PDB file of C-alpha atoms in Angstrom:
ATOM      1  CA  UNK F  45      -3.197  23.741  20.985  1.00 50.00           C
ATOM      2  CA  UNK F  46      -2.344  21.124  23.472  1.00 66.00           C
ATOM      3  CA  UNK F  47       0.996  21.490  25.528  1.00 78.00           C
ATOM      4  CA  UNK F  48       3.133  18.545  27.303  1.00 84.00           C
ATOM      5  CA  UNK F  49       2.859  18.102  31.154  1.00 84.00           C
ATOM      6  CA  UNK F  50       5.352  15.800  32.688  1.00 83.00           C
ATOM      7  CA  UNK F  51       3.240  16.310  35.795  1.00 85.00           C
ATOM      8  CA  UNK F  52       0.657  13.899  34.498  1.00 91.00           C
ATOM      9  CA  UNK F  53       1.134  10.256  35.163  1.00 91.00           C
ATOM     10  CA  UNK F  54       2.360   7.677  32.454  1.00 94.00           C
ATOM     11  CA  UNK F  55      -0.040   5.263  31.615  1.00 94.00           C
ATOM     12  CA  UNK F  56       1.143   1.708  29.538  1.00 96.00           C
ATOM     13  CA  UNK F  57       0.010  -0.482  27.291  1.00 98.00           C
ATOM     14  CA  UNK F  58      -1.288  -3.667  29.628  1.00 96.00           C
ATOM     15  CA  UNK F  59      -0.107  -7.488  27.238  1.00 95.00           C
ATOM     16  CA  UNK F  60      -4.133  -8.067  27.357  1.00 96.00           C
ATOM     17  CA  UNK F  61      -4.378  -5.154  24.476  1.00 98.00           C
ATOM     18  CA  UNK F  62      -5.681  -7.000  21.331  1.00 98.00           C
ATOM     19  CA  UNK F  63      -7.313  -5.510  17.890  1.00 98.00           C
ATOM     20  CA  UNK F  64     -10.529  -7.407  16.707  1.00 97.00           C
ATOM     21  CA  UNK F  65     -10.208  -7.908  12.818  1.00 96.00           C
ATOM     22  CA  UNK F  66     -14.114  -8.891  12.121  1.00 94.00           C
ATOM     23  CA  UNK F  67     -15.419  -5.727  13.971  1.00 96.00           C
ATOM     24  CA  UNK F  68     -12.192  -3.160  13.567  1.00 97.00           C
ATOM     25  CA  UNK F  69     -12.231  -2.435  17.173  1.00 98.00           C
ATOM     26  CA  UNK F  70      -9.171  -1.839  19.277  1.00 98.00           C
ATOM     27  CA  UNK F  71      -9.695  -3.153  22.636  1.00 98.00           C
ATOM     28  CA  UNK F  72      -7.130  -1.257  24.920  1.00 98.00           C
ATOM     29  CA  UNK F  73      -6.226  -2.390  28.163  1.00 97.00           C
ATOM     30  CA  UNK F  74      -4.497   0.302  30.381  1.00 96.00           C
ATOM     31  CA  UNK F  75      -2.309   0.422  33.163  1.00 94.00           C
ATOM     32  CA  UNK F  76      -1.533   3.232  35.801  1.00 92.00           C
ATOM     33  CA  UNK F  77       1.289   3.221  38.338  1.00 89.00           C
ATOM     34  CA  UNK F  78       0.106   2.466  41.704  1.00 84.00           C
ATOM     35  CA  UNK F  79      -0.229   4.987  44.112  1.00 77.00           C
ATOM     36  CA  UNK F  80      -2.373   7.081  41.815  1.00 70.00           C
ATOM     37  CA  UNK F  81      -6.326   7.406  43.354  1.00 64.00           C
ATOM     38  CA  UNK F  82      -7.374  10.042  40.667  1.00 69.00           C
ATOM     39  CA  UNK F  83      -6.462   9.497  37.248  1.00 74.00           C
ATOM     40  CA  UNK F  84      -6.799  11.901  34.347  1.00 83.00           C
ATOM     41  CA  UNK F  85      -8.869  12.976  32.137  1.00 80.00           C
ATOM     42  CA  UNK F  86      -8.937  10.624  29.640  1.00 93.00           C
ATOM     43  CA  UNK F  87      -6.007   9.289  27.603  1.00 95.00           C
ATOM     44  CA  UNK F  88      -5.049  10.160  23.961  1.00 96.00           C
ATOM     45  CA  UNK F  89      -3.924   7.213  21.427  1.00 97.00           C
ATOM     46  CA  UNK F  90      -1.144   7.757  18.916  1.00 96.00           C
ATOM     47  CA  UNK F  91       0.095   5.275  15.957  1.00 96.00           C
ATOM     48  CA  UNK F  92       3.304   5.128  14.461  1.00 95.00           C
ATOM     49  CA  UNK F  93       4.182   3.166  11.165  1.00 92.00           C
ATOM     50  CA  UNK F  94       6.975   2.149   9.857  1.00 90.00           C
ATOM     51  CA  UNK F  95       6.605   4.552   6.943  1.00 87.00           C
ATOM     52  CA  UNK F  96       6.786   7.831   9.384  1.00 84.00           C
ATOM     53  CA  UNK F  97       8.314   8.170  12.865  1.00 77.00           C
ATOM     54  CA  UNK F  98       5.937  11.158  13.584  1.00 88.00           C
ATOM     55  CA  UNK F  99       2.824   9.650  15.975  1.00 93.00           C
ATOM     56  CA  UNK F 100      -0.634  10.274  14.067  1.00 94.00           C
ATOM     57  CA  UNK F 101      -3.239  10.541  16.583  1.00 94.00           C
ATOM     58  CA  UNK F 102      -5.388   8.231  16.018  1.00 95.00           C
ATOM     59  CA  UNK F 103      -8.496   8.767  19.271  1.00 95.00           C
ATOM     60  CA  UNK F 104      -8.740   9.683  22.408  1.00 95.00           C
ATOM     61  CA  UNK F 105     -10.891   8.543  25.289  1.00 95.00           C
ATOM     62  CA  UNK F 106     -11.563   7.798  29.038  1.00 94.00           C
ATOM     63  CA  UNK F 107     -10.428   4.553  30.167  1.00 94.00           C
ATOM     64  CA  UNK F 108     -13.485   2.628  32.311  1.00 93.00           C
ATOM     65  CA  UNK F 109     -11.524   1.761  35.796  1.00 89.00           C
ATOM     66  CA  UNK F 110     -13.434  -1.341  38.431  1.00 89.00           C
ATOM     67  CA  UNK F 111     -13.243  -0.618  42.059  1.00 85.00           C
ATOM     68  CA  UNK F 112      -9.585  -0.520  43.198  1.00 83.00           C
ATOM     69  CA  UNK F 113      -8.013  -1.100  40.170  1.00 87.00           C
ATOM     70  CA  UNK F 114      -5.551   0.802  38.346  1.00 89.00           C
ATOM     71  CA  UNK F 115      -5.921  -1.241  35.155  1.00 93.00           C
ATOM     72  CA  UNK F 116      -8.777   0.422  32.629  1.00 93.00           C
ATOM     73  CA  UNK F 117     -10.489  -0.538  29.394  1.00 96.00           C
ATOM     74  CA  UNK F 118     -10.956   1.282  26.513  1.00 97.00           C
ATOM     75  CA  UNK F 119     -12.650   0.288  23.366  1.00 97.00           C
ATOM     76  CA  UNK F 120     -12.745   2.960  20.269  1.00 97.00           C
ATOM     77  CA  UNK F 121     -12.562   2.120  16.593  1.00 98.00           C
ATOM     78  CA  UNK F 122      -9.909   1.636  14.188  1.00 97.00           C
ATOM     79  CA  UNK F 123      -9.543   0.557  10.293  1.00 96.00           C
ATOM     80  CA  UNK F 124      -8.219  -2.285   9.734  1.00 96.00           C
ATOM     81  CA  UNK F 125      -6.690   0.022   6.833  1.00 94.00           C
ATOM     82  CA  UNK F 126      -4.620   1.387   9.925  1.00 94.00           C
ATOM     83  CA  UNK F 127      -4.265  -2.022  11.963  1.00 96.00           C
ATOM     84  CA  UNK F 128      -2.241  -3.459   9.021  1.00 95.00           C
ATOM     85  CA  UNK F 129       0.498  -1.439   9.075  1.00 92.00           C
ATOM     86  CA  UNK F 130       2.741  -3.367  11.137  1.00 91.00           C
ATOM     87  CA  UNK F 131       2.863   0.203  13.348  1.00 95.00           C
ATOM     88  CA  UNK F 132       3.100   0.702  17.080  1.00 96.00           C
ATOM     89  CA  UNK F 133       0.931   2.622  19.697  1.00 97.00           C
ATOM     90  CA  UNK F 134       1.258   4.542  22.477  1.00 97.00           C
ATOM     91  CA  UNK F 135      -1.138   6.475  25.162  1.00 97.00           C
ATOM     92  CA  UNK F 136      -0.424   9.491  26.828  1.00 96.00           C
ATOM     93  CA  UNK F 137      -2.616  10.920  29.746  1.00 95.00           C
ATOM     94  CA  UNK F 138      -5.005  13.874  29.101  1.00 92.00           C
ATOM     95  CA  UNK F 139      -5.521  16.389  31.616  1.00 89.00           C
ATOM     96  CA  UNK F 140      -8.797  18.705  31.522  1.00 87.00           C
ATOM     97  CA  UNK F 141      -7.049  21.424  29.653  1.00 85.00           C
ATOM     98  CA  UNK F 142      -6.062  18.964  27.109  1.00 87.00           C
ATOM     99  CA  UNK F 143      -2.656  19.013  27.545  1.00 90.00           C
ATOM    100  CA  UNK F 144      -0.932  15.501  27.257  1.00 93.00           C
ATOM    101  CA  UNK F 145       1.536  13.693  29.637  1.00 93.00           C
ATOM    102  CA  UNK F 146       4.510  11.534  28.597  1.00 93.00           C
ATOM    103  CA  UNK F 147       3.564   8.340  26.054  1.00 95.00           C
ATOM    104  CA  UNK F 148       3.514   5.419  27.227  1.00 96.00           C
ATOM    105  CA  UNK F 149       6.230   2.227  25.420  1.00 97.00           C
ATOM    106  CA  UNK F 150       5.015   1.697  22.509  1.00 97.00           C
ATOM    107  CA  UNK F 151       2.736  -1.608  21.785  1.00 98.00           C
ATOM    108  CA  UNK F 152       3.597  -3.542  18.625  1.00 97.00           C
ATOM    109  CA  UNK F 153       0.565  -4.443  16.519  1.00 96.00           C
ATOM    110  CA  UNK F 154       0.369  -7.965  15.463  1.00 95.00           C
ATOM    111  CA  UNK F 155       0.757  -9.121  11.878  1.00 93.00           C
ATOM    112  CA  UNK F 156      -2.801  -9.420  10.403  1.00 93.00           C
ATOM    113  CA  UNK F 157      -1.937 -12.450   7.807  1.00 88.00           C
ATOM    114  CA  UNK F 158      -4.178 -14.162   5.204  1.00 82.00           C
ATOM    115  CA  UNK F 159      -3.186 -17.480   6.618  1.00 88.00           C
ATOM    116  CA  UNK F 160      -5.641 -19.719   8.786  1.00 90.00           C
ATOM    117  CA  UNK F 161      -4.877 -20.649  12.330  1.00 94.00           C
ATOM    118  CA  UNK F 162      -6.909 -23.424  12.443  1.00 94.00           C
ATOM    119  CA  UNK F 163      -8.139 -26.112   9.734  1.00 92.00           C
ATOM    120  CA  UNK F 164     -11.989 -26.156   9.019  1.00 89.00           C
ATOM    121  CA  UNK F 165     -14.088 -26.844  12.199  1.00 91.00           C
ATOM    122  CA  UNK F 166     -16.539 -29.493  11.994  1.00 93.00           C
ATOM    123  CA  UNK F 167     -20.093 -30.017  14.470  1.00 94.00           C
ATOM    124  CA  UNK F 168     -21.864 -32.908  15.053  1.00 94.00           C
ATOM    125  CA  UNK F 169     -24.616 -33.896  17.682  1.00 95.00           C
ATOM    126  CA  UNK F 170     -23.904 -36.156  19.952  1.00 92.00           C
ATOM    127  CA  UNK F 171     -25.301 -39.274  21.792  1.00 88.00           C
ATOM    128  CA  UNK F 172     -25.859 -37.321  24.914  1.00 91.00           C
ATOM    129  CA  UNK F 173     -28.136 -34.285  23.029  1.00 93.00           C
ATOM    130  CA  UNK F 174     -25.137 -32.044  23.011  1.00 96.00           C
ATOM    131  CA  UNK F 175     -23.163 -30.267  19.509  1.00 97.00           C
ATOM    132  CA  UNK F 176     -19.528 -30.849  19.553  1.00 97.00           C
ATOM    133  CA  UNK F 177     -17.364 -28.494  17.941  1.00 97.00           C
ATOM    134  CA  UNK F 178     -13.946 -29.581  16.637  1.00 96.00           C
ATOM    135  CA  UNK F 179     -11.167 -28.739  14.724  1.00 95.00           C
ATOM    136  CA  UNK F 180      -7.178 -28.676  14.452  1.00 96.00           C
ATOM    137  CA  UNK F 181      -4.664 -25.905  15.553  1.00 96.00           C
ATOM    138  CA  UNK F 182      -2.264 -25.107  12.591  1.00 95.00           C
ATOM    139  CA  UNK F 183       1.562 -25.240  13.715  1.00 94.00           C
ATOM    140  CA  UNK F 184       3.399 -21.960  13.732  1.00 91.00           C
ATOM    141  CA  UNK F 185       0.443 -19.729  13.544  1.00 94.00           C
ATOM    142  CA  UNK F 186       0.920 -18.707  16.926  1.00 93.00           C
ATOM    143  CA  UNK F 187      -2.823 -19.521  17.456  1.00 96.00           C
ATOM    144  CA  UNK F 188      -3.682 -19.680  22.108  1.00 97.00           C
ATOM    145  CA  UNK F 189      -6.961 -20.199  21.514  1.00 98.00           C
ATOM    146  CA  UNK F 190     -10.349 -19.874  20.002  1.00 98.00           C
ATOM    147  CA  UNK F 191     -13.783 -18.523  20.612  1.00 98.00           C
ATOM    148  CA  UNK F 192     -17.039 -20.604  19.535  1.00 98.00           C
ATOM    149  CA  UNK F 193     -20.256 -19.244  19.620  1.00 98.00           C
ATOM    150  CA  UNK F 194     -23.498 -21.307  19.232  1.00 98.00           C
ATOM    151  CA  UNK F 195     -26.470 -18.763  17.822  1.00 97.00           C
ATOM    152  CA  UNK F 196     -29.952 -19.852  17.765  1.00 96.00           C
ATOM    153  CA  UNK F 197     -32.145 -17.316  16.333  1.00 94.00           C
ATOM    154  CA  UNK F 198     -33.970 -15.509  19.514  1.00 92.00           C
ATOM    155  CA  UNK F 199     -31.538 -16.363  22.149  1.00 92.00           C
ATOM    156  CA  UNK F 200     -28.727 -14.877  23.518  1.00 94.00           C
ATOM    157  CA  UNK F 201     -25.649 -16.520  21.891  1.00 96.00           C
ATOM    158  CA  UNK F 202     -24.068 -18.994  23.902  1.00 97.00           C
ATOM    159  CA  UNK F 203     -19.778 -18.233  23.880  1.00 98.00           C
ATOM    160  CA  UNK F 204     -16.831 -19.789  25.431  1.00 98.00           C
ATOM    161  CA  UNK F 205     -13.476 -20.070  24.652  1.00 98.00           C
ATOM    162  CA  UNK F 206     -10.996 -22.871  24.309  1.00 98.00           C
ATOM    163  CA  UNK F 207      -7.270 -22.549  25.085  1.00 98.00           C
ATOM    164  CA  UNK F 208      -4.575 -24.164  22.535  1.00 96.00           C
ATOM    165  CA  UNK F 209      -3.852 -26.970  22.328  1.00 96.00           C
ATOM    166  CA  UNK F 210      -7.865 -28.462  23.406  1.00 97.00           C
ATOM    167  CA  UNK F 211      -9.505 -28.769  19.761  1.00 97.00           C
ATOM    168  CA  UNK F 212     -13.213 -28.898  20.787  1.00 97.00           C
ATOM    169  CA  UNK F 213     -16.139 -27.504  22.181  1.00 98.00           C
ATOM    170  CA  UNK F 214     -19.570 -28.538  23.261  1.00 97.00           C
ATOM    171  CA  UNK F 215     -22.666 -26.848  24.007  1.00 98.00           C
ATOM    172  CA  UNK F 216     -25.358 -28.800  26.100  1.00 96.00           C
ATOM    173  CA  UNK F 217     -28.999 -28.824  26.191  1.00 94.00           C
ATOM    174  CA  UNK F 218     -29.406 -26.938  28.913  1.00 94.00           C
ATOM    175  CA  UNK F 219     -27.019 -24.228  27.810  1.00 95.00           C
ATOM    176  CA  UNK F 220     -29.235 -24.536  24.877  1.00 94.00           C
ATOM    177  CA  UNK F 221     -32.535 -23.428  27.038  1.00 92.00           C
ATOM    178  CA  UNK F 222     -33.727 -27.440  25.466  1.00 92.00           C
ATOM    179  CA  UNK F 223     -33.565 -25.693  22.284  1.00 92.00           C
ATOM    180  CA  UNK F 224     -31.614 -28.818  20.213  1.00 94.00           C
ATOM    181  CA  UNK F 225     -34.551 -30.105  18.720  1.00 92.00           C
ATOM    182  CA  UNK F 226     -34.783 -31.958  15.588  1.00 93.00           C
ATOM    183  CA  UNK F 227     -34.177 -29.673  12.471  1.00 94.00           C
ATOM    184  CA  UNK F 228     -33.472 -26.700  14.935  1.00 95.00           C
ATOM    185  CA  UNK F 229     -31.029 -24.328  12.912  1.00 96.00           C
ATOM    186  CA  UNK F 230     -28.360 -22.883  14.493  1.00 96.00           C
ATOM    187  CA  UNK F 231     -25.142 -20.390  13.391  1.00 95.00           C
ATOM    188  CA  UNK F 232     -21.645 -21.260  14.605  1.00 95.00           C
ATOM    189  CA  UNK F 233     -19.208 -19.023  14.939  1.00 96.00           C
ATOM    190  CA  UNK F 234     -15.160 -19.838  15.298  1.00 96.00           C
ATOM    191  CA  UNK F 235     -12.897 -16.951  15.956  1.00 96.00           C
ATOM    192  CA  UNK F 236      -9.088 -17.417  16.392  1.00 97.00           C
ATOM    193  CA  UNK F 237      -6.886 -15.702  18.708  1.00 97.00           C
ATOM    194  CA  UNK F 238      -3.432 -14.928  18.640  1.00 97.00           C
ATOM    195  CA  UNK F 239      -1.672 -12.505  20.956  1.00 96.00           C
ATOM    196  CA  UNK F 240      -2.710  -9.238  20.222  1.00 97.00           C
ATOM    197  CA  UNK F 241      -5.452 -10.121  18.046  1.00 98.00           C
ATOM    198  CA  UNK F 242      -8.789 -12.086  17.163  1.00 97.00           C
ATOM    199  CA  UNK F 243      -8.741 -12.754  13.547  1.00 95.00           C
ATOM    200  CA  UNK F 244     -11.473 -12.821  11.066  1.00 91.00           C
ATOM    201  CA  UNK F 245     -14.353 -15.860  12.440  1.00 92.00           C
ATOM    202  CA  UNK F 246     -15.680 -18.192  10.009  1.00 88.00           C
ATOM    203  CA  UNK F 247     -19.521 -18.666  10.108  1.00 88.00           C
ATOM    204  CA  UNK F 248     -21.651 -21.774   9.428  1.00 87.00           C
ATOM    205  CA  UNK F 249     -25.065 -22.524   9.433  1.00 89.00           C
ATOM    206  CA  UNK F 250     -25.377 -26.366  10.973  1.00 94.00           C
ATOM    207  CA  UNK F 251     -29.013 -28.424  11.748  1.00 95.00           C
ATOM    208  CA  UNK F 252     -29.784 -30.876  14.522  1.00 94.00           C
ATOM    209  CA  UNK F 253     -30.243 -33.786  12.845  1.00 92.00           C
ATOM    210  CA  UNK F 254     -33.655 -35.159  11.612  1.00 85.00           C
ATOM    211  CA  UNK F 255     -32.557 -38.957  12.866  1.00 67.00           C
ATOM    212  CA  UNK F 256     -29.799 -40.976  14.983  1.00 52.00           C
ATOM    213  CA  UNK F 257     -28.035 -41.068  12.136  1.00 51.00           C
ATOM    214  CA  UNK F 258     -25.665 -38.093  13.461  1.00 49.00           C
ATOM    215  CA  UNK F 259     -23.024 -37.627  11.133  1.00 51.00           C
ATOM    216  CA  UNK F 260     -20.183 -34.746  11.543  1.00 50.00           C
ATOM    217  CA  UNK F 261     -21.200 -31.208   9.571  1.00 49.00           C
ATOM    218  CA  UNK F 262     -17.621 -29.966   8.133  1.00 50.00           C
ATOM    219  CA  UNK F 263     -17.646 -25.971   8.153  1.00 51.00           C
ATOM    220  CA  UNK F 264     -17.057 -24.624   4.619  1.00 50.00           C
ATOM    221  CA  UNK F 265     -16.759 -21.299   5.448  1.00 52.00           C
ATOM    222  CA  UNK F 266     -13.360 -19.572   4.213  1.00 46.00           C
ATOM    223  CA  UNK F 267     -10.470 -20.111   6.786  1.00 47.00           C
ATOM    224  CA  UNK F 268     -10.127 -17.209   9.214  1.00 45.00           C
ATOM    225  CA  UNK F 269      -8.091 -14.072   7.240  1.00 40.00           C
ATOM    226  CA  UNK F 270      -8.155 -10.205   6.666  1.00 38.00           C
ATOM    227  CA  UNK F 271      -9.409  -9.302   3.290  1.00 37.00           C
ATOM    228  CA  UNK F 272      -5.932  -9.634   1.093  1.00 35.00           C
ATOM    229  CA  UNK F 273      -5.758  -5.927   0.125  1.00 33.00           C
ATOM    230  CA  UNK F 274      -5.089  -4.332   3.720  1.00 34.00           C
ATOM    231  CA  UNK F 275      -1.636  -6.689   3.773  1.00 35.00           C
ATOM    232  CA  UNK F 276       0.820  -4.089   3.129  1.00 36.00           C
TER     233      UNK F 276
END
């Protein structure tokens, strides 16, 4: 059985924390008081919903720390089951007898709605060999920006993201490794992000066309939600 140590620093919750619906991953981004050149063992993750005040712990882990940084990452799974709650987190540090330190504030998990952020993307290839991505940003979603992601098979997928309120992307041949050649297939892949979360991406398939006639592909692919049944 695990015992407090108020001895142990207090880690927090850094505002870069987000939860990744499409992959049910929480990415946590922690931050140490300076001062501190050894930190703990690990840290130990509690949730709290609005349905019980008493934490559930929920993982534990050792945060990944770059040279001369006291800001860590750590990545561990979580259901979106849990996500939806509308609950709160908080870290405490673990020491190698697995006793815990003080929690950290708690960090409020977004609202996972079934509402798009963005209207339907659509791609088209342009004049000057490259595919343009676009689409619109819907108001009061509280959308800051979006990832794209080209994927041809056998290459690495090509990924950037655009900040609110720019409403395109493009991906150039050379990005491309001169792969846009007529009929080439490729996936694209729109994922919105809100603060404290990346929402569910929507997935096409889209061709470079056969001729100049280069008309724009719309995306049908359903707009970007969490399956209906985790909305409490």
């Amino acid at each position: 059985m695990s015992n407090t140590n108020p001895n142990l620093p207090t880690p927090a919750i850094n505002a870069a924390t987000y939860y990744d619906v499409s992959t049910q991953q929480l990415n946590l981004f922690i931050t140490y008081p300076s001062g501190f050149s050894l930190w703990p063992k690990g840290i130990v993750v509690n949730l709290i919903t609005p349905s019980s005040t008493t934490p559930t712990r929920v993982g534990d882990g050792a945060p990944i720390f770059p040279a001369n940084s006291n800001t860590g990452t750590l990545m561990m799974p979580l259901a979106l089951t849990s996500a939806s709650q509308r609950g709160q987190l908080t870290v405490a540090s673990l020491d190698m007898s697995w006793d815990t330190g003080t929690p950290s504030d708690p960090w409020q998990f977004p609202v996972i709605t079934s509402s798009p952020f963005t209207s339907p993307a659509s791609a088209s290839f342009n004049s000057l060999g490259s595919v343009e991505v676009t689409w619109a940003w819907i108001a009061g979603m509280g959308a800051t920006a979006q990832q794209v992601a080209l994927i041809i098979p056998g290459q690495q997928p090509i990924t950037t993201i655009v900040d609110s309120p720019e409403v395109s992307a493009t991906f150039t041949m050379a990005q491309a490794n001169n792969m846009f050649s007529p009929g080439q297939k490729m996936t694209i892949r729109c994922t919105p992000i809100s603060p404290g979360l990346w929402a569910t991406p929507v997935t096409t398939t889209f061709s470079i066309p056969q001729s100049s006639q280069m008309t724009p592909y719309l995306i049908k692919g359903s707009p970007p939600i969490s399956p209906t049944s985790y909305i409490p």
